Short mmCIF file of C-alpha atoms in Angstrom, two decimals:
data_model
loop_
_atom_site.label_atom_id
_atom_site.label_comp_id
_atom_site.label_asym_id
_atom_site.label_seq_id
_atom_site.Cartn_x
_atom_site.Cartn_y
_atom_site.Cartn_z
CA UNK A 19 -3.17 -44.39 55.13
CA UNK A 20 -5.67 -46.40 53.11
CA UNK A 21 -8.58 -43.99 52.89
CA UNK A 22 -7.78 -41.95 49.82
CA UNK A 23 -11.20 -41.45 48.35
CA UNK A 24 -12.26 -37.91 47.63
CA UNK A 25 -14.73 -36.61 50.19
CA UNK A 26 -17.45 -36.11 47.60
CA UNK A 27 -20.11 -33.70 48.75
CA UNK A 28 -17.88 -32.46 51.59
CA UNK A 29 -15.55 -29.95 49.93
CA UNK A 30 -16.41 -27.26 52.47
CA UNK A 31 -15.40 -29.53 55.35
CA UNK A 32 -11.99 -29.90 53.72
CA UNK A 33 -11.83 -26.16 53.01
CA UNK A 34 -12.58 -25.29 56.62
CA UNK A 35 -10.33 -27.84 58.34
CA UNK A 36 -7.38 -27.43 55.97
CA UNK A 37 -7.95 -23.69 55.72
CA UNK A 38 -7.71 -23.36 59.50
CA UNK A 39 -3.95 -23.31 58.90
CA UNK A 40 -4.50 -19.66 57.91
CA UNK A 41 -6.44 -18.96 61.13
CA UNK A 42 -3.68 -20.53 63.24
CA UNK A 43 -0.99 -18.70 61.26
CA UNK A 44 -2.58 -15.30 61.81
CA UNK A 45 -3.40 -16.20 65.39
CA UNK A 46 0.19 -17.19 66.15
CA UNK A 47 1.71 -14.06 64.60
CA UNK A 48 -0.71 -11.60 66.19
CA UNK A 49 -0.75 -13.34 69.56
CA UNK A 50 3.04 -13.50 69.65
CA UNK A 51 3.24 -9.80 68.89
CA UNK A 52 0.66 -8.83 71.52
CA UNK A 53 1.76 -11.29 74.20
CA UNK A 54 5.55 -11.19 73.83
CA UNK A 55 5.72 -7.49 72.99
CA UNK A 56 3.11 -6.49 75.56
CA UNK A 57 1.86 -8.84 78.26
CA UNK A 58 5.14 -10.75 78.75
CA UNK A 59 7.57 -7.88 78.19
CA UNK A 60 7.52 -6.31 81.66
CA UNK A 61 7.05 -9.33 83.94
CA UNK A 62 9.61 -11.44 82.05
CA UNK A 63 12.00 -8.48 81.61
CA UNK A 64 12.17 -8.74 77.85
CA UNK A 65 14.13 -5.93 76.23
CA UNK A 66 13.47 -4.44 72.81
CA UNK A 67 16.27 -6.50 71.29
CA UNK A 68 14.90 -9.73 72.74
CA UNK A 69 11.38 -8.97 71.57
CA UNK A 70 12.59 -8.14 68.07
CA UNK A 71 14.71 -11.27 67.84
CA UNK A 72 11.85 -13.49 69.06
CA UNK A 73 9.36 -12.13 66.52
CA UNK A 74 11.91 -12.10 63.71
CA UNK A 75 12.96 -15.66 64.53
CA UNK A 76 9.34 -16.82 64.35
CA UNK A 77 9.05 -15.38 60.83
CA UNK A 78 12.31 -16.99 59.73
CA UNK A 79 11.22 -20.31 61.27
CA UNK A 80 8.06 -20.09 59.17
CA UNK A 81 10.27 -19.75 56.09
CA UNK A 82 12.19 -22.90 57.01
CA UNK A 83 8.99 -24.83 57.65
CA UNK A 84 7.44 -23.76 54.36
CA UNK A 85 10.59 -24.61 52.42
CA UNK A 86 10.72 -28.20 53.66
CA UNK A 87 7.04 -28.80 54.42
CA UNK A 88 5.91 -28.16 50.86
CA UNK A 89 8.39 -30.65 49.43
CA UNK A 90 7.47 -33.27 52.01
CA UNK A 91 3.79 -32.75 51.18
CA UNK A 92 4.45 -33.44 47.51
CA UNK A 93 6.53 -36.50 48.33
CA UNK A 94 4.59 -38.16 51.15
CA UNK A 95 1.11 -36.67 50.88
CA UNK A 96 -0.88 -33.74 52.17
CA UNK A 97 -2.50 -35.49 55.12
CA UNK A 98 0.68 -36.75 56.81
CA UNK A 99 2.40 -33.38 56.69
CA UNK A 100 -0.47 -31.24 57.93
CA UNK A 101 -1.12 -33.72 60.75
CA UNK A 102 2.47 -33.79 62.02
CA UNK A 103 2.85 -30.02 61.56
CA UNK A 104 -0.23 -29.36 63.68
CA UNK A 105 1.14 -31.62 66.44
CA UNK A 106 4.31 -29.49 66.41
CA UNK A 107 2.16 -26.34 66.52
CA UNK A 108 0.38 -27.61 69.64
CA UNK A 109 3.73 -28.27 71.30
CA UNK A 110 5.03 -24.81 70.37
CA UNK A 111 1.96 -22.98 71.65
CA UNK A 112 2.10 -24.98 74.88
CA UNK A 113 5.70 -23.84 75.39
CA UNK A 114 4.69 -20.21 74.85
CA UNK A 115 1.78 -20.67 77.23
CA UNK A 116 3.91 -21.88 80.15
CA UNK A 117 7.09 -19.90 79.39
CA UNK A 118 8.64 -18.12 82.35
CA UNK A 119 11.73 -16.86 80.54
CA UNK A 120 13.37 -16.36 77.14
CA UNK A 121 14.51 -19.98 76.70
CA UNK A 122 11.02 -21.45 76.36
CA UNK A 123 9.90 -18.42 74.38
CA UNK A 124 12.62 -19.02 71.80
CA UNK A 125 11.72 -22.71 71.61
CA UNK A 126 8.04 -21.86 71.27
CA UNK A 127 8.38 -19.30 68.49
CA UNK A 128 10.63 -21.65 66.50
CA UNK A 129 8.22 -24.57 66.89
CA UNK A 130 5.12 -22.55 65.96
CA UNK A 131 6.91 -20.87 63.05
CA UNK A 132 8.17 -24.13 61.55
CA UNK A 133 4.81 -25.83 62.12
CA UNK A 134 2.62 -23.25 60.44
CA UNK A 135 5.16 -22.82 57.64
CA UNK A 136 4.99 -26.53 56.87
CA UNK A 137 1.21 -26.63 57.22
CA UNK A 138 0.15 -23.81 54.91
CA UNK A 139 1.51 -25.04 51.53
CA UNK A 140 0.07 -28.55 51.87
CA UNK A 141 -3.22 -27.34 53.33
CA UNK A 142 -3.73 -24.93 50.43
CA UNK A 143 -2.92 -27.70 47.97
CA UNK A 144 -5.47 -30.01 49.61
CA UNK A 145 -8.19 -27.33 49.52
CA UNK A 146 -7.57 -26.73 45.83
CA UNK A 147 -7.36 -30.40 44.89
CA UNK A 148 -10.54 -31.42 46.70
CA UNK A 149 -12.61 -28.42 45.57
CA UNK A 150 -15.05 -28.98 42.68
CA UNK A 151 -14.18 -27.57 39.26
CA UNK A 152 -15.33 -23.97 39.03
CA UNK A 153 -15.13 -23.44 42.82
CA UNK A 154 -11.41 -23.90 43.42
CA UNK A 155 -10.62 -20.20 43.62
CA UNK A 156 -13.59 -19.63 45.91
CA UNK A 157 -12.38 -22.17 48.43
CA UNK A 158 -8.79 -20.99 48.32
CA UNK A 159 -9.95 -17.40 48.95
CA UNK A 160 -12.02 -18.75 51.84
CA UNK A 161 -8.75 -19.63 53.59
CA UNK A 162 -7.93 -15.92 53.51
CA UNK A 163 -11.20 -15.23 55.28
CA UNK A 164 -10.10 -17.61 58.02
CA UNK A 165 -6.83 -15.68 58.24
CA UNK A 166 -8.83 -12.52 58.95
CA UNK A 167 -10.95 -14.43 61.44
CA UNK A 168 -7.80 -15.42 63.34
CA UNK A 169 -6.75 -11.77 63.64
CA UNK A 170 -10.20 -10.65 64.74
CA UNK A 171 -10.46 -13.38 67.35
CA UNK A 172 -7.14 -12.46 68.96
CA UNK A 173 -7.84 -8.71 68.91
CA UNK A 174 -11.32 -9.14 70.36
CA UNK A 175 -10.00 -11.40 73.09
CA UNK A 176 -7.11 -9.09 73.98
CA UNK A 177 -9.27 -5.97 74.02
CA UNK A 178 -12.10 -7.43 76.07
CA UNK A 179 -10.59 -9.66 78.74
CA UNK A 180 -9.21 -6.80 80.85
CA UNK A 181 -6.28 -8.85 82.17
CA UNK A 182 -2.73 -7.52 82.50
CA UNK A 183 0.66 -9.16 82.88
CA UNK A 184 1.59 -12.68 81.94
CA UNK A 185 -1.93 -13.94 82.62
CA UNK A 186 -3.21 -11.98 79.62
CA UNK A 187 -0.60 -13.52 77.35
CA UNK A 188 -1.28 -17.01 78.66
CA UNK A 189 -5.00 -16.62 77.95
CA UNK A 190 -4.25 -15.66 74.35
CA UNK A 191 -1.98 -18.67 73.85
CA UNK A 192 -4.53 -20.93 75.55
CA UNK A 193 -7.06 -19.85 72.92
CA UNK A 194 -4.68 -21.01 70.17
CA UNK A 195 -3.98 -24.27 72.00
CA UNK A 196 -7.66 -25.17 72.27
CA UNK A 197 -8.39 -24.32 68.63
CA UNK A 198 -5.33 -26.24 67.41
CA UNK A 199 -6.24 -29.39 69.35
CA UNK A 200 -9.84 -29.32 68.08
CA UNK A 201 -8.70 -28.82 64.48
CA UNK A 202 -6.13 -31.60 64.82
CA UNK A 203 -8.75 -34.09 66.00
CA UNK A 204 -11.14 -33.13 63.20
CA UNK A 205 -8.39 -33.24 60.57
CA UNK A 206 -7.83 -36.90 61.39
CA UNK A 207 -11.19 -37.55 59.72
CA UNK A 208 -10.03 -36.09 56.40
CA UNK A 209 -8.81 -38.50 53.70
CA UNK A 210 -5.75 -37.97 51.53
CA UNK A 211 -6.06 -35.80 48.43
CA UNK A 212 -7.44 -37.97 45.62
CA UNK A 213 -5.69 -35.82 43.02
CA UNK A 214 -2.31 -36.17 44.73
CA UNK A 215 -2.86 -39.92 45.14
CA UNK A 216 -3.67 -40.38 41.44
CA UNK A 217 -0.72 -38.26 40.37
CA UNK A 218 1.67 -40.06 42.70
CA UNK A 219 0.53 -43.50 41.53
CA UNK A 220 0.91 -42.45 37.91
CA UNK A 221 4.38 -41.05 38.57
CA UNK A 222 5.46 -44.19 40.39
CA UNK A 223 4.17 -46.32 37.52
CA UNK A 224 5.92 -44.22 34.89
CA UNK A 225 9.20 -42.93 36.20
CA UNK A 226 10.17 -41.90 32.69
CA UNK A 227 7.28 -39.64 31.69
CA UNK A 228 6.76 -38.25 28.19
CA UNK A 229 8.63 -35.16 27.01
CA UNK A 230 7.01 -32.01 28.35
CA UNK A 231 5.92 -33.41 31.70
CA UNK A 232 7.40 -32.54 35.04
CA UNK A 233 9.37 -35.37 36.59
CA UNK A 234 8.70 -36.16 40.23
CA UNK A 235 12.31 -37.21 40.81
CA UNK A 236 13.79 -34.11 39.18
CA UNK A 237 13.23 -31.19 41.49
CA UNK A 238 15.33 -29.05 39.19
CA UNK A 239 12.33 -28.90 36.85
CA UNK A 240 10.84 -26.52 39.38
CA UNK A 241 13.51 -24.01 38.41
CA UNK A 242 13.35 -24.40 34.63
CA UNK A 243 10.82 -23.11 32.09
CA UNK A 244 7.90 -22.87 32.25
CA UNK A 245 7.59 -23.72 35.95
CA UNK A 246 10.61 -21.64 36.92
CA UNK A 247 9.08 -18.46 35.53
CA UNK A 248 5.90 -19.07 37.53
CA UNK A 249 8.02 -19.64 40.65
CA UNK A 250 9.91 -16.40 40.07
CA UNK A 251 6.80 -14.33 39.32
CA UNK A 252 4.72 -15.57 42.26
CA UNK A 253 7.67 -15.37 44.64
CA UNK A 254 8.51 -11.80 43.67
CA UNK A 255 4.87 -10.74 43.77
CA UNK A 256 4.20 -12.24 47.18
CA UNK A 257 7.44 -10.92 48.69
CA UNK A 258 6.98 -7.33 47.45
CA UNK A 259 3.30 -7.17 48.40
CA UNK A 260 3.95 -8.76 51.80
CA UNK A 261 6.51 -6.17 52.88
CA UNK A 262 3.75 -3.59 53.25
CA UNK A 263 1.23 -6.00 54.74
CA UNK A 264 3.74 -7.45 57.20
CA UNK A 265 4.85 -3.98 58.28
CA UNK A 266 1.28 -3.04 59.22
CA UNK A 267 0.65 -6.39 60.86
CA UNK A 268 3.84 -6.62 62.86
CA UNK A 269 4.75 -2.96 63.39
CA UNK A 270 1.44 -1.14 62.98
CA UNK A 271 1.18 -0.43 66.71
CA UNK A 272 4.79 0.73 66.81
CA UNK A 273 4.34 3.12 63.87
CA UNK A 274 1.11 4.47 65.36
CA UNK A 275 2.62 5.17 68.78
CA UNK A 276 6.18 6.16 67.82
CA UNK A 277 5.51 8.21 64.67
CA UNK A 278 1.92 9.42 64.99
CA UNK A 279 1.83 9.80 68.78
CA UNK A 280 -1.25 7.62 69.16
CA UNK A 281 -2.25 5.15 71.84
CA UNK A 282 -2.24 1.36 71.61
CA UNK A 283 -5.95 1.16 72.42
CA UNK A 284 -6.77 3.57 69.59
CA UNK A 285 -4.90 1.49 67.06
CA UNK A 286 -6.58 -1.72 68.23
CA UNK A 287 -10.02 -0.15 67.82
CA UNK A 288 -9.18 1.20 64.38
CA UNK A 289 -7.89 -2.21 63.33
CA UNK A 290 -11.12 -3.83 64.46
CA UNK A 291 -13.07 -1.31 62.38
CA UNK A 292 -11.06 -2.08 59.26
CA UNK A 293 -11.13 -5.87 59.47
CA UNK A 294 -14.91 -6.29 58.95
CA UNK A 295 -14.63 -4.15 55.82
CA UNK A 296 -11.98 -6.48 54.46
CA UNK A 297 -14.04 -9.49 55.48
CA UNK A 298 -17.16 -8.28 53.64
CA UNK A 299 -15.07 -7.39 50.59
CA UNK A 300 -13.61 -10.89 50.69
CA UNK A 301 -17.10 -12.39 50.61
CA UNK A 302 -17.83 -10.36 47.47
CA UNK A 303 -14.56 -11.50 45.88
CA UNK A 304 -15.44 -15.14 46.56
CA UNK A 305 -18.40 -14.74 44.18
CA UNK A 306 -16.27 -13.60 41.24
CA UNK A 307 -12.88 -15.22 41.81
CA UNK A 308 -13.60 -18.20 39.52
CA UNK A 309 -14.90 -15.95 36.72
CA UNK A 310 -13.11 -13.87 34.06
CA UNK A 311 -14.05 -10.73 36.03
CA UNK A 312 -11.35 -11.64 38.55
CA UNK A 313 -8.73 -9.70 36.60
CA UNK A 314 -10.67 -6.45 36.92
CA UNK A 315 -11.19 -6.92 40.64
CA UNK A 316 -7.50 -7.71 41.05
CA UNK A 317 -6.56 -4.51 39.18
CA UNK A 318 -8.84 -2.51 41.48
CA UNK A 319 -7.35 -4.10 44.58
CA UNK A 320 -3.81 -3.47 43.36
CA UNK A 321 -4.60 0.20 42.70
CA UNK A 322 -6.05 0.60 46.19
CA UNK A 323 -2.94 -0.89 47.80
CA UNK A 324 -0.63 1.42 45.83
CA UNK A 325 -2.74 4.48 46.73
CA UNK A 326 -2.76 3.42 50.38
CA UNK A 327 1.02 3.42 50.65
CA UNK A 328 1.37 6.57 48.54
CA UNK A 329 -0.36 8.59 51.28
CA UNK A 330 2.24 8.27 54.09
CA UNK A 331 5.01 8.43 51.49
CA UNK A 332 3.74 11.82 50.28
CA UNK A 333 2.34 13.48 53.41
CA UNK A 334 4.28 11.67 56.11
CA UNK A 335 3.10 9.35 58.92
CA UNK A 336 0.25 11.50 60.19
CA UNK A 337 -2.65 9.84 61.97
CA UNK A 338 -4.85 10.41 58.94
CA UNK A 339 -2.27 8.90 56.56
CA UNK A 340 -1.70 5.82 58.70
CA UNK A 341 -5.41 5.19 59.25
CA UNK A 342 -6.08 5.67 55.54
CA UNK A 343 -3.22 3.34 54.62
CA UNK A 344 -4.56 0.66 56.95
CA UNK A 345 -8.19 0.90 55.80
CA UNK A 346 -7.57 1.35 52.07
CA UNK A 347 -4.92 -1.37 51.86
CA UNK A 348 -7.18 -3.65 53.89
CA UNK A 349 -9.91 -3.21 51.29
CA UNK A 350 -7.47 -3.71 48.42
CA UNK A 351 -6.03 -6.83 49.99
CA UNK A 352 -9.45 -8.48 49.70
CA UNK A 353 -9.07 -8.46 45.90
CA UNK A 354 -5.29 -8.76 45.55
CA UNK A 355 -2.28 -9.69 47.64
CA UNK A 356 -2.15 -12.99 49.48
CA UNK A 357 -5.58 -14.27 48.44
CA UNK A 358 -4.77 -14.06 44.72
CA UNK A 359 -1.22 -15.31 45.28
CA UNK A 360 -2.66 -18.45 46.85
CA UNK A 361 -4.84 -19.02 43.79
CA UNK A 362 -1.89 -18.56 41.43
CA UNK A 363 0.12 -21.04 43.51
CA UNK A 364 -2.49 -23.69 42.74
CA UNK A 365 -3.08 -22.78 39.09
CA UNK A 366 0.50 -22.40 37.89
CA UNK A 367 2.11 -25.56 39.29
CA UNK A 368 1.45 -29.26 38.62
CA UNK A 369 0.17 -31.45 41.44
CA UNK A 370 3.44 -33.10 42.45
CA UNK A 371 5.29 -29.79 42.55
CA UNK A 372 2.44 -27.61 43.83
CA UNK A 373 3.14 -27.67 47.56
CA UNK A 374 6.90 -27.54 46.93
CA UNK A 375 6.55 -24.42 44.80
CA UNK A 376 4.19 -22.80 47.28
CA UNK A 377 6.57 -23.62 50.11
CA UNK A 378 9.54 -22.12 48.25
CA UNK A 379 7.73 -18.85 47.52
CA UNK A 380 6.32 -18.65 51.05
CA UNK A 381 9.77 -19.32 52.50
CA UNK A 382 11.33 -16.64 50.31
CA UNK A 383 8.62 -14.15 51.25
CA UNK A 384 8.78 -14.77 54.99
CA UNK A 385 12.57 -14.75 54.86
CA UNK A 386 12.55 -11.34 53.20
CA UNK A 387 9.98 -10.11 55.72
CA UNK A 388 11.99 -11.45 58.64
CA UNK A 389 15.16 -9.73 57.48
CA UNK A 390 13.29 -6.49 56.78
CA UNK A 391 11.74 -6.62 60.24
CA UNK A 392 15.18 -6.50 61.83
CA UNK A 393 15.75 -3.00 60.47
CA UNK A 394 12.19 -1.68 60.39
CA UNK A 395 12.13 0.22 63.72
CA UNK A 396 15.47 1.95 63.11
CA UNK A 397 14.66 2.87 59.50
CA UNK A 398 11.17 4.10 60.37
CA UNK A 399 12.50 6.36 63.13
CA UNK A 400 15.70 7.56 61.46
CA UNK A 401 14.66 7.84 57.82
CA UNK A 402 10.87 8.07 57.89
CA UNK A 403 10.24 9.40 54.37
CA UNK A 404 12.65 6.87 52.85
CA UNK A 405 10.95 4.09 54.80
CA UNK A 406 7.47 4.85 53.47
CA UNK A 407 8.86 5.62 50.02
CA UNK A 408 10.36 2.13 49.89
CA UNK A 409 7.06 0.56 50.94
CA UNK A 410 5.25 2.51 48.22
CA UNK A 411 7.87 1.38 45.68
CA UNK A 412 7.64 -2.33 46.49
CA UNK A 413 3.82 -2.31 46.37
CA UNK A 414 4.01 -0.64 42.96
CA UNK A 415 6.41 -3.36 41.79
CA UNK A 416 3.98 -6.01 43.07
CA UNK A 417 1.12 -4.43 41.12
CA UNK A 418 3.15 -4.44 37.90
CA UNK A 419 4.11 -8.09 38.33
CA UNK A 420 0.54 -9.12 39.05
CA UNK A 421 -1.00 -7.14 36.19
CA UNK A 422 1.62 -7.50 33.45
CA UNK A 423 3.52 -10.74 34.06
CA UNK A 424 1.47 -13.35 35.89
CA UNK A 425 -1.52 -13.30 33.47
CA UNK A 426 0.83 -14.32 30.65
CA UNK A 427 2.11 -17.44 32.40
CA UNK A 428 0.77 -20.88 31.37
CA UNK A 429 -1.83 -22.46 33.62
CA UNK A 430 -1.65 -26.14 34.51
CA UNK A 431 -4.19 -28.24 32.67
CA UNK A 432 -6.76 -30.19 34.67
CA UNK A 433 -8.43 -33.44 33.76
CA UNK A 434 -12.05 -33.66 34.83
CA UNK A 435 -11.81 -37.08 36.44
CA UNK A 436 -8.63 -36.50 38.37
CA UNK A 437 -10.07 -35.04 41.55
CA UNK A 438 -12.18 -38.15 42.01
CA UNK A 439 -9.47 -40.63 41.17
CA UNK A 440 -9.72 -40.58 37.37
CA UNK A 441 -7.65 -42.53 34.87
CA UNK A 442 -4.03 -42.64 36.01
CA UNK A 443 -2.44 -41.96 32.64
CA UNK A 444 -4.67 -38.97 32.11
CA UNK A 445 -3.83 -37.99 35.67
CA UNK A 446 -0.13 -38.05 34.88
CA UNK A 447 -0.40 -35.65 31.98
CA UNK A 448 -2.65 -33.24 33.82
CA UNK A 449 -1.05 -33.47 37.24
CA UNK A 450 2.59 -33.69 36.26
CA UNK A 451 2.61 -31.73 33.02
CA UNK A 452 1.09 -28.79 31.27
CA UNK A 453 -0.74 -30.42 28.42
CA UNK A 454 -0.82 -33.57 26.35
CA UNK A 455 -1.86 -33.62 22.70
CA UNK A 456 -4.00 -36.76 23.05
CA UNK A 457 -6.16 -35.07 25.68
CA UNK A 458 -8.10 -32.45 23.69
CA UNK A 459 -10.58 -31.76 26.48
CA UNK A 460 -7.81 -30.93 28.91
CA UNK A 461 -6.25 -28.60 26.32
CA UNK A 462 -9.47 -26.66 26.11
CA UNK A 463 -9.73 -25.99 29.80
CA UNK A 464 -7.46 -23.99 32.06
CA UNK A 465 -7.71 -23.95 35.82
CA UNK A 466 -9.12 -20.71 37.14
CA UNK A 467 -9.52 -19.16 33.69
CA UNK A 468 -13.19 -19.59 32.80
CA UNK A 469 -13.95 -18.73 29.24
CA UNK A 470 -10.36 -19.09 28.05
CA UNK A 471 -9.90 -20.03 24.40
CA UNK A 472 -7.93 -22.89 22.85
CA UNK A 473 -4.34 -22.68 24.11
CA UNK A 474 -1.70 -21.68 21.62
CA UNK A 475 1.79 -23.08 21.65
CA UNK A 476 3.95 -21.27 24.17
CA UNK A 477 7.55 -20.21 23.92
CA UNK A 478 8.83 -21.52 27.24
CA UNK A 479 12.15 -19.75 26.76
CA UNK A 480 10.37 -16.43 27.23
CA UNK A 481 9.27 -15.73 30.82
CA UNK A 482 6.63 -13.28 29.59
CA UNK A 483 5.23 -15.49 26.85
CA UNK A 484 1.54 -16.25 27.01
CA UNK A 485 0.45 -19.85 26.72
CA UNK A 486 -3.16 -19.14 25.97
CA UNK A 487 -5.32 -16.58 24.34
CA UNK A 488 -8.55 -15.27 25.78
CA UNK A 489 -9.37 -13.37 28.92
CA UNK A 490 -6.29 -12.84 31.10
CA UNK A 491 -6.64 -14.09 34.64
CA UNK A 492 -5.21 -12.20 37.57
#
């Protein structure tokens, strides 16, 4: 790969093509749930246990892919990993498309899970690194909009094609196959991240970096202060928030039919009503995400999510409570949840550990979700109040982490020239470390925290210590 220049003037092309990982992720999860749990279930004689194990395995495969894909992206580059991962995704979807029994279904869910897990951390890193200063959060949030678009596309297709049996499932997987192939071909036109290239060259040239910088060859730095605290905070936040979101996404239809006595078609229509609201709210959030006002919007979103899950916990899984939980949490998720987690994952970690850290937290989150999914149906049916009480509790924990802990963590410093291949030594301090005393301009600027004041010295032994004064950033 010789073309490593930043695609100046084309940041949105990078944001769209790299961000399509979110579209394909959502598309794979929703399509697998609809096709395997619905269209394929009867004709292929798939029992409840088989369906549960297939969907749970796909989530766990995502965790494995994210765990290794992020590290490979930091070591070998963003472009190589998201190209190979998308090839694997195409293979996996093709297996699901032609499957006539459980064997190919198992192979397909593992391949798609690993592929999208490996793709997401490096794609997010590329979007952030190629975005212009002051627009990084906007373009990362845009990937969340593509995630919603993937859900809407699958639901619209499944509700409008009027086809039953395996043919319906094959049409849904064919949609993913076509999109994945088109994205793959267009991604081949993207160059490598200029920021990653500069940081890697600087690290290779200076294997023994100055005290205070993160060493490329020492992965253990990811688990020590201050990076370790950021890893712990973002991982715990994402995992606790995602338990509620994943329950609605993966088991929403089950809860609606088994607990509220509703019909599948009703739930699909209600979901389609709620998604445009979240999409419009996301467009609003894109306008403020790179400004100090982000913290207030995040607090509002967190409050909405907590209120949403409080309703079924207090009044039980009535139709009103479940619809309210879906709509209110959908609105809150536009300002909190995964979209803000993705921004934190770019702000809190240096370039050569960024995709690794994101992969670790994504793997942890999907692993927790996959294990929780194994017991969700039984717990929801046998201990309904406890089930919704637990979901309310974990979303409350997520809100506390996001509001009280994450804003106090140190942000990675950014050097202005790095994203366009700036000076390598400056690139090393900004990409591999947190700050360098001979770079006063970098010390005055924090990624994603517009208006922040001069950073004060941080106590890295304290996981709640603030590294900077000024407006907290969500």
